[in-house]
Coordinates of C-alpha atoms and ligand atoms in Angstrom, one line a residue:
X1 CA 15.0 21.4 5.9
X2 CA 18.6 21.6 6.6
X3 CA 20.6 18.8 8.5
X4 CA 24.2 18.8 10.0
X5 CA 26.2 16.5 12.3
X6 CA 29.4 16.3 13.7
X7 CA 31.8 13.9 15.6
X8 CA 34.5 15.5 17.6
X9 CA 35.3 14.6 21.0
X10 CA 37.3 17.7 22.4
X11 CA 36.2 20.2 19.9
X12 CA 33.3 22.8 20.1
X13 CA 30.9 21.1 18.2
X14 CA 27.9 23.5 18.7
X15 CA 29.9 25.7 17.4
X16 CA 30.8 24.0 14.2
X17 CA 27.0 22.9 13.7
X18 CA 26.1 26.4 14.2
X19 CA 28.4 27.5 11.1
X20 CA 27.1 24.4 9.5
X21 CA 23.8 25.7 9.7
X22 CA 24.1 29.2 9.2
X23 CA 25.1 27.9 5.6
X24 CA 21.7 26.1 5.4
X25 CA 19.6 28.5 6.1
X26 CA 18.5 28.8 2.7
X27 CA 16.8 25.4 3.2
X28 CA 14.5 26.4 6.0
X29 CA 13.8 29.7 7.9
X30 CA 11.0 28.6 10.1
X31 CA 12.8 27.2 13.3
X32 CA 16.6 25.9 14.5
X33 CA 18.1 23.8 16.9
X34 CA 21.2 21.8 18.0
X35 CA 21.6 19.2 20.1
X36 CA 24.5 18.0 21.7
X37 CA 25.1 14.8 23.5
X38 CA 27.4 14.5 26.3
X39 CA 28.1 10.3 27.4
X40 CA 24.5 9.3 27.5
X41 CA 22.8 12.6 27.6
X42 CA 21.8 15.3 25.6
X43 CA 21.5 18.6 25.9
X44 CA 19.0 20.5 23.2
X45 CA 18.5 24.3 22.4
X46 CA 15.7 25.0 19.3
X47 CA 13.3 27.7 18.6
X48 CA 11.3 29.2 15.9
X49 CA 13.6 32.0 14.2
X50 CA 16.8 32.4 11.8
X51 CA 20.0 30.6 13.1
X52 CA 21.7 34.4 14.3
X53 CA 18.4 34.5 16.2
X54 CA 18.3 31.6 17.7
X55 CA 21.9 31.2 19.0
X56 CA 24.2 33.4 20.6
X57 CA 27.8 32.6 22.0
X58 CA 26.5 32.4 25.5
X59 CA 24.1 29.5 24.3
X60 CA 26.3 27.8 22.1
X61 CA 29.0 27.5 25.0
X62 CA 26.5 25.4 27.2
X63 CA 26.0 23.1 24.7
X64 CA 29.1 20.9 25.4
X65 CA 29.3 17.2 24.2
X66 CA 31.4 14.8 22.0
X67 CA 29.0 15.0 18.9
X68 CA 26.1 17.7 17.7
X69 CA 23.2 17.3 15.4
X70 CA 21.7 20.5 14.3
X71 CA 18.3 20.9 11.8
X72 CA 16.9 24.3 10.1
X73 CA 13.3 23.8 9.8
X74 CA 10.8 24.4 6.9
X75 CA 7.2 22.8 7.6
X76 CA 6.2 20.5 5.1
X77 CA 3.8 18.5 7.4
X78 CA 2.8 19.4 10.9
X79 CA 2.2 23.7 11.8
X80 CA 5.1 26.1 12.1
X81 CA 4.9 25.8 15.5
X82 CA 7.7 25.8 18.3
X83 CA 6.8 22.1 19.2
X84 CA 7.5 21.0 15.9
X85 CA 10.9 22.6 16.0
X86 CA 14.3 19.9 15.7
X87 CA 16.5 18.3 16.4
X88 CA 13.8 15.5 18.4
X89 CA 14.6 13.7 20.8
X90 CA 14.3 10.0 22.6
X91 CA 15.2 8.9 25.6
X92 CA 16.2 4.9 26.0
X93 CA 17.8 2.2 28.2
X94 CA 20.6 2.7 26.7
X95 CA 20.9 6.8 26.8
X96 CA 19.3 9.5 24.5
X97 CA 19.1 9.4 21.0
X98 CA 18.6 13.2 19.3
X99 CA 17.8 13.3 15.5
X100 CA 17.4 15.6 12.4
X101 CA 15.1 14.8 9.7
X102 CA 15.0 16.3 5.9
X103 CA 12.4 15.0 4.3
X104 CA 8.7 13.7 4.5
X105 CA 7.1 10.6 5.4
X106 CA 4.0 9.7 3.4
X107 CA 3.1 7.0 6.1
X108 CA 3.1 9.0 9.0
X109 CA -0.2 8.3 10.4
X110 CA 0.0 4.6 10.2
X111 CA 3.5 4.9 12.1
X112 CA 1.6 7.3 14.1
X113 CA -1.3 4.7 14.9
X114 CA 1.3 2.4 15.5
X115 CA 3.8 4.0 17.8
X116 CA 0.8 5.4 20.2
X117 CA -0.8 1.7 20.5
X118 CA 2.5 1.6 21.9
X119 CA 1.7 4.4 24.4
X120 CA 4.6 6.3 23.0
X121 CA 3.7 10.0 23.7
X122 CA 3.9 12.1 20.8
X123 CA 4.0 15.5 21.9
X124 CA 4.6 17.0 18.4
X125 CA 2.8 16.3 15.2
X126 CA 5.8 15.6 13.4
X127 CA 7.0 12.6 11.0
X128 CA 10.3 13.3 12.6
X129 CA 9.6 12.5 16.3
X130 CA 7.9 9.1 15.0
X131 CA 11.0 8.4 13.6
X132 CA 12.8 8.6 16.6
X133 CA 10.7 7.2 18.9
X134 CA 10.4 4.1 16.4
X135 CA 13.6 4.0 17.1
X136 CA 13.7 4.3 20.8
X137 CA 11.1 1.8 21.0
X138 CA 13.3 -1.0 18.7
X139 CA 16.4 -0.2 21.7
X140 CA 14.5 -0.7 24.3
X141 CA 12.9 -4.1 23.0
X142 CA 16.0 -4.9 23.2
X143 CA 18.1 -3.7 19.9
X144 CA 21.3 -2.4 19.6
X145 CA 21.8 1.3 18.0
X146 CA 22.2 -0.3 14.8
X147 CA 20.3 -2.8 14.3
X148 CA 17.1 -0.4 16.3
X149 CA 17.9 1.9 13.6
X150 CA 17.3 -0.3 10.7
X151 CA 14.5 -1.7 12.2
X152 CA 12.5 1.5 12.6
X153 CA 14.1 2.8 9.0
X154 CA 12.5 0.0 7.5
X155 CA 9.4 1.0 9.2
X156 CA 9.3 4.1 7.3
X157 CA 8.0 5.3 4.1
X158 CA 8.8 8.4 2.0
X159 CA 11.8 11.0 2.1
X160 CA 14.4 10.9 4.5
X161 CA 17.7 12.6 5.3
X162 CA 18.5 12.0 9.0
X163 CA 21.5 12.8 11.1
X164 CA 20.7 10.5 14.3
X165 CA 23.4 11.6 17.4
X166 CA 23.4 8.1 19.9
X167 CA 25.9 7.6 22.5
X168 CA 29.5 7.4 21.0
X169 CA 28.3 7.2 17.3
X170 CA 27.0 9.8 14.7
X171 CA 24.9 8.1 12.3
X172 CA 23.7 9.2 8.9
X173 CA 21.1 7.1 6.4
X174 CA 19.0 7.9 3.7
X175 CA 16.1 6.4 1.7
X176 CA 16.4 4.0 -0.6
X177 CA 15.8 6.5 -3.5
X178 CA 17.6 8.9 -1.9
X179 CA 15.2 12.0 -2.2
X180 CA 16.8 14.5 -0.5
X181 CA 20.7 14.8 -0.7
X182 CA 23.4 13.9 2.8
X183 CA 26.4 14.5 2.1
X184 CA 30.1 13.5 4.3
X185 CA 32.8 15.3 4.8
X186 CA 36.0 15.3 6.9
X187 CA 37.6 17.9 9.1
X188 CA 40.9 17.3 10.4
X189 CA 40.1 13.4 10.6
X190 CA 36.9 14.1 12.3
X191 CA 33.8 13.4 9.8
X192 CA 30.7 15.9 9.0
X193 CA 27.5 15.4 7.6
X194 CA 25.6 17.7 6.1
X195 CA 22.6 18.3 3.9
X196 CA 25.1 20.3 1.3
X197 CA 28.5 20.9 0.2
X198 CA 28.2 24.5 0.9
X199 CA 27.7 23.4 4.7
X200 CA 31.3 21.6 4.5
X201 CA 32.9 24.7 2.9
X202 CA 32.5 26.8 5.4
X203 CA 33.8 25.4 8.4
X204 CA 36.6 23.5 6.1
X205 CA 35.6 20.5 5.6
X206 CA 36.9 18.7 2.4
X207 CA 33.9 16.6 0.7
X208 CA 34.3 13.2 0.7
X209 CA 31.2 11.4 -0.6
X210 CA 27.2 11.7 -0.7
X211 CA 25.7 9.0 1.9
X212 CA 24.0 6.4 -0.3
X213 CA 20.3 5.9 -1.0
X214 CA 19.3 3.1 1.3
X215 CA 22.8 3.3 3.1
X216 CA 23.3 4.1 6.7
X217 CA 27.0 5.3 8.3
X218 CA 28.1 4.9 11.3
X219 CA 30.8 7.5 12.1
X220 CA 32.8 6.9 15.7
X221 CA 35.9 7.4 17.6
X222 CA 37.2 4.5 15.2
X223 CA 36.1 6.1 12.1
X224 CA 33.3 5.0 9.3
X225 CA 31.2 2.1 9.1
X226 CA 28.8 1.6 6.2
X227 CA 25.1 -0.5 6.9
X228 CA 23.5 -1.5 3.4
X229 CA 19.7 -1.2 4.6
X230 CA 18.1 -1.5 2.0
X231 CA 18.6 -1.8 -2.3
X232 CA 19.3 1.4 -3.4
X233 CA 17.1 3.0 -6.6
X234 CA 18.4 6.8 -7.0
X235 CA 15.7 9.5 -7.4
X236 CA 17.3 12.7 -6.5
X237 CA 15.0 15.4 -6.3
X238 CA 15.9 17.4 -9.5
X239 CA 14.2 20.2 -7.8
X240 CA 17.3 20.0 -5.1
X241 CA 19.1 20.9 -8.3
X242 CA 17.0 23.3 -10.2
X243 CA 16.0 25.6 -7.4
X244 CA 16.3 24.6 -3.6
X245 CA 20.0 23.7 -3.1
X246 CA 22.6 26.6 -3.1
X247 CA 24.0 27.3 -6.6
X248 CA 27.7 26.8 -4.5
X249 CA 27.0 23.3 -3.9
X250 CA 27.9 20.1 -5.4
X251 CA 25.5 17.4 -6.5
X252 CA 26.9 14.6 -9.4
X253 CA 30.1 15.9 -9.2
X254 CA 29.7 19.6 -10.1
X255 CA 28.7 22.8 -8.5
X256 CA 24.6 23.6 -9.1
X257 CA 25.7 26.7 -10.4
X258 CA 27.0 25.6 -13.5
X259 CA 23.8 23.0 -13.7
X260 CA 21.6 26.4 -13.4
X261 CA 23.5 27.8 -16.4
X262 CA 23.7 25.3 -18.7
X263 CA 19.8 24.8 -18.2
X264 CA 19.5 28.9 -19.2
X265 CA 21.3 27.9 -22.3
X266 CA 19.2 24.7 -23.4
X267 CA 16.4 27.1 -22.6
X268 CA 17.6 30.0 -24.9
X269 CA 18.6 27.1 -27.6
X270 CA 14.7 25.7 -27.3
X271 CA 12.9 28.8 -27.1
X272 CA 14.9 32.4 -28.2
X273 CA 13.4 35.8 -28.0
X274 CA 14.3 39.0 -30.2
X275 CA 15.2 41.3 -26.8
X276 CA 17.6 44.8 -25.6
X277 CA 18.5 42.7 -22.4
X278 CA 18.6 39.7 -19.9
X279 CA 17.5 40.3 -16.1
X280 CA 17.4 37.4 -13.5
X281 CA 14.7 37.4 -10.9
X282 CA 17.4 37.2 -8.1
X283 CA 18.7 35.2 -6.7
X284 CA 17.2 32.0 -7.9
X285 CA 17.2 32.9 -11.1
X286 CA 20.7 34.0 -12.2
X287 CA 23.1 31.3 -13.2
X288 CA 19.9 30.1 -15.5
X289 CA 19.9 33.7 -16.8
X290 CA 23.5 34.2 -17.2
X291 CA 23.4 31.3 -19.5
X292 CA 20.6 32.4 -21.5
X293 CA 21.9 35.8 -21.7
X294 CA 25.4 34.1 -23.0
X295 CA 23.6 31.7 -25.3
X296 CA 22.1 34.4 -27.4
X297 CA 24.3 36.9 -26.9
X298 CA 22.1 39.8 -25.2
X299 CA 23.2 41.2 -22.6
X300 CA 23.0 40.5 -18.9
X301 CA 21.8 43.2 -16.7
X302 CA 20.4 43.2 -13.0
X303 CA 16.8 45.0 -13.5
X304 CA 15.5 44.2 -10.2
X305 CA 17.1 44.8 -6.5
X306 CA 16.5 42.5 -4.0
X307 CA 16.7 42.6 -0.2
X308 CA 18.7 40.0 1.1
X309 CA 17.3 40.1 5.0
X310 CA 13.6 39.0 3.6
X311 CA 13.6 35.3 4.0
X312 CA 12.5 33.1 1.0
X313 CA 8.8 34.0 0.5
X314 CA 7.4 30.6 -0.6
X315 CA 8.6 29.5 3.8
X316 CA 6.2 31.9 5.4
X317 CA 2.7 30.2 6.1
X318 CA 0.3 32.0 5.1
X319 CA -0.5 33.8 1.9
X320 CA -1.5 37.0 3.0
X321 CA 2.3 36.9 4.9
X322 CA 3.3 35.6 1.3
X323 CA 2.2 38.8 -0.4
X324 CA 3.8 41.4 1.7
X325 CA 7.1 39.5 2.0
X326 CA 7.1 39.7 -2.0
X327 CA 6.7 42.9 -1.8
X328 CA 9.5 44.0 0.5
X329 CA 11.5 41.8 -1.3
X330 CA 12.3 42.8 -4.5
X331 CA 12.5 46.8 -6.5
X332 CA 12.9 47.3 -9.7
X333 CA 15.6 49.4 -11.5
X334 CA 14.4 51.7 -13.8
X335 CA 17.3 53.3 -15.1
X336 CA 17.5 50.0 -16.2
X337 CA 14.6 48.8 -17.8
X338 CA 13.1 51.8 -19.6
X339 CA 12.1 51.3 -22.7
X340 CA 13.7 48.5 -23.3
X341 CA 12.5 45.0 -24.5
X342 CA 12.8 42.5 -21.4
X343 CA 13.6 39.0 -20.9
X344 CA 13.4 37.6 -17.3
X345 CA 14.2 34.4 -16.7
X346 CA 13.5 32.5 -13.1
X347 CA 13.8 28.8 -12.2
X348 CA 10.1 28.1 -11.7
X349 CA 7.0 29.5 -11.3
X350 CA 5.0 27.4 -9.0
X351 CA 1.6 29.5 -7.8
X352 CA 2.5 32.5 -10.2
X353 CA 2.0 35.3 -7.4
X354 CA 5.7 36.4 -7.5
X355 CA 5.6 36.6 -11.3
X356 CA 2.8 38.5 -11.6
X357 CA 3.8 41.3 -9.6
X358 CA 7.4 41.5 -11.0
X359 CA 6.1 41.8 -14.5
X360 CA 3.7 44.9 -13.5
X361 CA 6.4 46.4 -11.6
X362 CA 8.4 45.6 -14.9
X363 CA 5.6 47.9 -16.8
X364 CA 5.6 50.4 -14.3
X365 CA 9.1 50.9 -14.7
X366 CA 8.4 51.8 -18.5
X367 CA 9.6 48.5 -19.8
X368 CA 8.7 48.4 -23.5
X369 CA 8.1 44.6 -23.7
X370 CA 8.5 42.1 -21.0
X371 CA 9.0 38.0 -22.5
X372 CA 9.5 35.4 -19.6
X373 CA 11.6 32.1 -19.7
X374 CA 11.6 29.5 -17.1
X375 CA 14.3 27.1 -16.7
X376 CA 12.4 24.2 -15.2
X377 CA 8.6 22.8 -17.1
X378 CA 5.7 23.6 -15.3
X379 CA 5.2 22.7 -12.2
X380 CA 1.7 20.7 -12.3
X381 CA 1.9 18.5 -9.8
X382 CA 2.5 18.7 -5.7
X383 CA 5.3 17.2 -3.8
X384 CA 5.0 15.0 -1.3
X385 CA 8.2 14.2 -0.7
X386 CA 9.8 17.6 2.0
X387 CA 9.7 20.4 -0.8
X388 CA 6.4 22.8 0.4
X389 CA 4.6 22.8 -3.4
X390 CA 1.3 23.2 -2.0
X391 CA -1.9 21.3 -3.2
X392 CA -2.1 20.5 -7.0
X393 CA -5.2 23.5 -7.3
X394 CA -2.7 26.5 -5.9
X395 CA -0.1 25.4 -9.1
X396 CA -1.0 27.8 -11.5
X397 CA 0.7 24.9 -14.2
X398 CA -2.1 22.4 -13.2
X399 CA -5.0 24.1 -14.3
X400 CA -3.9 26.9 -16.6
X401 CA -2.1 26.0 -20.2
X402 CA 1.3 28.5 -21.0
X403 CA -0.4 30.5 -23.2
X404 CA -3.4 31.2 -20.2
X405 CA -0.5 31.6 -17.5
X406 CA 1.2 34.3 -20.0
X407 CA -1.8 36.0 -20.1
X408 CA -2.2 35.9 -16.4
X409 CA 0.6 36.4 -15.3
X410 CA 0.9 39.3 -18.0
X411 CA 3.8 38.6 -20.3
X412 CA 4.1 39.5 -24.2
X413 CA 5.9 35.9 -24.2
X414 CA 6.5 32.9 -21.8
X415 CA 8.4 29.5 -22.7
X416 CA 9.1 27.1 -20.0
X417 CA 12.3 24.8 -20.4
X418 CA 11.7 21.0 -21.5
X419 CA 11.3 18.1 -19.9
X420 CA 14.1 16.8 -21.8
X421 CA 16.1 19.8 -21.1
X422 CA 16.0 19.7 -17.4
X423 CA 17.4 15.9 -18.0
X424 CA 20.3 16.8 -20.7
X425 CA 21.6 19.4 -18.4
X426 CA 22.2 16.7 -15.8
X427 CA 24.1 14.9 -17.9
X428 CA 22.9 11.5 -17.1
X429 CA 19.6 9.8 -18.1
X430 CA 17.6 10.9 -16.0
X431 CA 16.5 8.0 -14.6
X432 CA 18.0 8.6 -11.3
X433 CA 15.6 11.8 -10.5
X434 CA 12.7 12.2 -8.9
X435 CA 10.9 14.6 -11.6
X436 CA 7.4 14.0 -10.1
X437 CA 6.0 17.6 -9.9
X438 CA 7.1 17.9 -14.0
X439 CA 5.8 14.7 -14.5
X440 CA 3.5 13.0 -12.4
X441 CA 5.7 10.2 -12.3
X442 CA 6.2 9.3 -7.9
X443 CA 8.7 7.4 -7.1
X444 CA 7.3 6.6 -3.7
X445 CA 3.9 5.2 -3.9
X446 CA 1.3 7.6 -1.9
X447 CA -1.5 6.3 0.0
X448 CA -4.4 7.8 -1.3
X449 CA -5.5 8.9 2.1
X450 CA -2.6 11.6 1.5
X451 CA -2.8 11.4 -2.6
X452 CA -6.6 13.5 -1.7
X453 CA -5.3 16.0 0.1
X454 CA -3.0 17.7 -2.4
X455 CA -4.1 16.2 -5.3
X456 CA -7.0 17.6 -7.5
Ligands
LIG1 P1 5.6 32.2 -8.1 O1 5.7 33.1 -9.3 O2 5.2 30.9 -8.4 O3 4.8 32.9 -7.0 O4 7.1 32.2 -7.5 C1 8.1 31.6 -8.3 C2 9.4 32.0 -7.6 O5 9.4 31.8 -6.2 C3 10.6 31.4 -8.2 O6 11.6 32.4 -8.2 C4 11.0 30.3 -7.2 O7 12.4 30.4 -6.9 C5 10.2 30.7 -5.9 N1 9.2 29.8 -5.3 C6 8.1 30.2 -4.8 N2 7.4 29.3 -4.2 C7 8.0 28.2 -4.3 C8 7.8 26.9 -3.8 O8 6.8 26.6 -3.2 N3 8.7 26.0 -4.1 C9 9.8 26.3 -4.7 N4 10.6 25.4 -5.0 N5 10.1 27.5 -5.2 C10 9.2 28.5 -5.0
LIG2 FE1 11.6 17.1 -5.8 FE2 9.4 17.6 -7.2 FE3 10.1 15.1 -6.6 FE4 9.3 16.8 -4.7 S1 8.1 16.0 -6.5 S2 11.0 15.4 -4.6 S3 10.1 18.7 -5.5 S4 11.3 16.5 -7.9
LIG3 MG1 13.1 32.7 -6.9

């Protein structure tokens, strides 16, 4: 999911949030929303569709207030289903509190068990409204914003990138490993939050700093004050980094483009191939291939064509959906590709579908040989942390060795980048990733009530 907030009395927040946005799309596709909130009250537009679809100027001018908090949603627990749709909302003694949520919970039904002993009514079957109302319900025992907020943060287990919108203050925390990225920026003295740099750029805002793992801001009229909730242990999801963020952002202090690159050049250093030309399966796959290309000095072409208005196929719910999005999504080139010897590269392959039908249309474009090259490892184990892998029997890594996915997927060769790869390109040990679906290796403990229903 995407996430955005903004604190400017005076200005036209909506509007900014919907720019914000509009430059997350990317990070989900399913529904949007923005909510704004006006003294003690809020006012909230969301519904399934693109951001374009779902607001217009007539829309955005209703939604008037001193702050906005505005989510793009991609359903990692709970159905795609208007209910489910944020920002989510709680109303308390002390005025409404409207929140966005990146991320997943992995003790959600506890907190859910909890919260409706309560008699809290939980019209959606989201992590995200427990969140909020956990927090509603610390206010109105009696807690301040702050000190409610902790209170229900420490409550919760698992991935979480919030932008909260209470009366007067913006708020922005994540968990203590810091999953999924939050970053701030300012605006003319005013300060932003976002879920990436790229959602700064575009209405100006200058980048300031990521919100800390286990830290939670408190932006107001007065400016910034940091909460230290809990002890930090950085895990970044280095799938953020490989695949889902936009290649324009920032993460550890450089854009994820030039990541993507060097990781197609340790990938070309660890496994070359003897080829006529380089083609990126677009877009995801480009900076990784440029490097590659670069690295052993073939050159790059563009072999296959994509349609930019298709939305990301892995977001649409069902498979059957899956398959014809692919489909309308990318044509090959033939002028291109004809008899020459082929090297795509991509960032992952996670069920293999998409691969499989490049590479034929590859061959049926008269390609003479077609060698893959991935620049992430397999992918063998699911996600349970916001990022929609599936369970561990759809990953075509988890049950099938490379040489058995080559043949499946119906390459003359296929080498996937190195564990150690993926970590060199960052720079840093590695240590401060989350590398679980490589590795097996979860940061966050997970109950095994949800461990058996994605793993095999
Ligand atoms: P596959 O061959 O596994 O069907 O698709 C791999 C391609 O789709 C890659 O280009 C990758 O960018 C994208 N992709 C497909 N599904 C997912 C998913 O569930 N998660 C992520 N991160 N990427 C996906
Ligand atoms: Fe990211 Fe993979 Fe960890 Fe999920 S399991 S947070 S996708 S690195
Ligand atoms: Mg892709």
């Amino acid at each position: 999911c995407g996430v955005f907030g903004i604190l400017a009395p005076g200005e036209d927040v909506a509007k900014l949030t919907y720019f914000g946005l509009f430059a997350l799309q990317h990070r989900g596709q399913e529904s949007a929303g923005i909510a704004v909130l006006n003294g003690e009250k809020h006012t909230l537009h969301k519904e399934m569709g693109l951001v374009s679809q779902v607001f217009g100027e007539k829309l955005l001018e209703q939604l008037q207030g001193q702050l906005a908090v505005g989510h793009t949603r991609y359903s990692t627990t709970g159905s795609s289903r208007q209910v489910n749709a944020q920002p989510v909302v709680s109303r308390t003694r002390l005025g409404s509190v409207v929140l966005a949520h990146n991320g997943n919970l992995v003790n959600a039904d506890q907190l859910r068990e909890e919260l409706l002993a309560r008699e809290h009514t939980l019209l959606a079957t989201t992590d995200s409204e427990e969140i909020v109302h956990a927090i509603g319900e610390a206010v109105d025992d009696g807690d301040d914003w702050i000190s409610g907020t902790i209170r229900a943060l420490k409550r919760c287990s698992g991935a979480f990138s919030l932008v909260i919108g209470v009366p007067g203050a913006l708020l922005g925390t994540r968990d203590p490993n810091g999953v999924r990225p939050l970053v701030i920026g300012r605006l003319d003295g005013r300060y932003v939050l976002a879920s990436e740099t790229c959602a700064l750029s575009i209405i100006g805002a200058r980048y300031e700093r990521d919100v800390e793992p286990g830290e939670l801001v408190e932006i107001t009229e007065a400016g910034l004050t940091s909460h230290r909730w809990a002890t930090p242990d950085p895990k970044l999801c280095i799938f953020e980094m490989i695949y889902f963020a936009r290649p324009d952002s920032r993460m550890n202090a450089e854009s994820l483009y030039t990541y993507r690159e060097r990781l197609g050049e340790i990938l070309a250093a660890e496994s070359p191939v003897e080829a006529d030309i380089v083609i990126p399966i677009p877009d995801s796959g480009t900076p990784a291939a440029i490097g590659f290309a670069r690295r052993l000095g073939i050159p790059f072409q563009q072999g296959l064509i994509k349609n930019h208005y298709v939305g990301r196929t892995f977001i649409q719910p069902t498979q059957s959906m899956r398959e014809a999005g692919i489909k309308m999504k990318l044509n090959p080139l033939p002028d291109v590709i004809e008899g020459k010897r082929v090297v795509m590269v991509d960032d992952s392959i996670v069920r293999g579908t998409t691969s499989r039908k490049i590479v034929q249309a590859l061959r049926d474009s008269g390609a003479a040989e077609v060698h893959m090259r991935i620049s992430s490892p397999p992918v063998t184990h699911p996600c349970f942390y916001g990022i929609d892998t599936d369970s561990q029997d759809q990953l075509i890594a988890a049950t099938k060795s490379v040489e058995e996915i080559a043949r499946h997927i119906g390459v003359d060769s296929l080498a996937y980048l190195s564990i150690d790869g993926m970590l060199e390109a960052t720079g840093t040990s590695g240590n401060n990733f989350c590398t679980a679906c490589f590795t097996g290796n979860y940061p966050i403990a997970i109950p095994d009530r949800i461990r058996r229903t994605k793993l095999m």
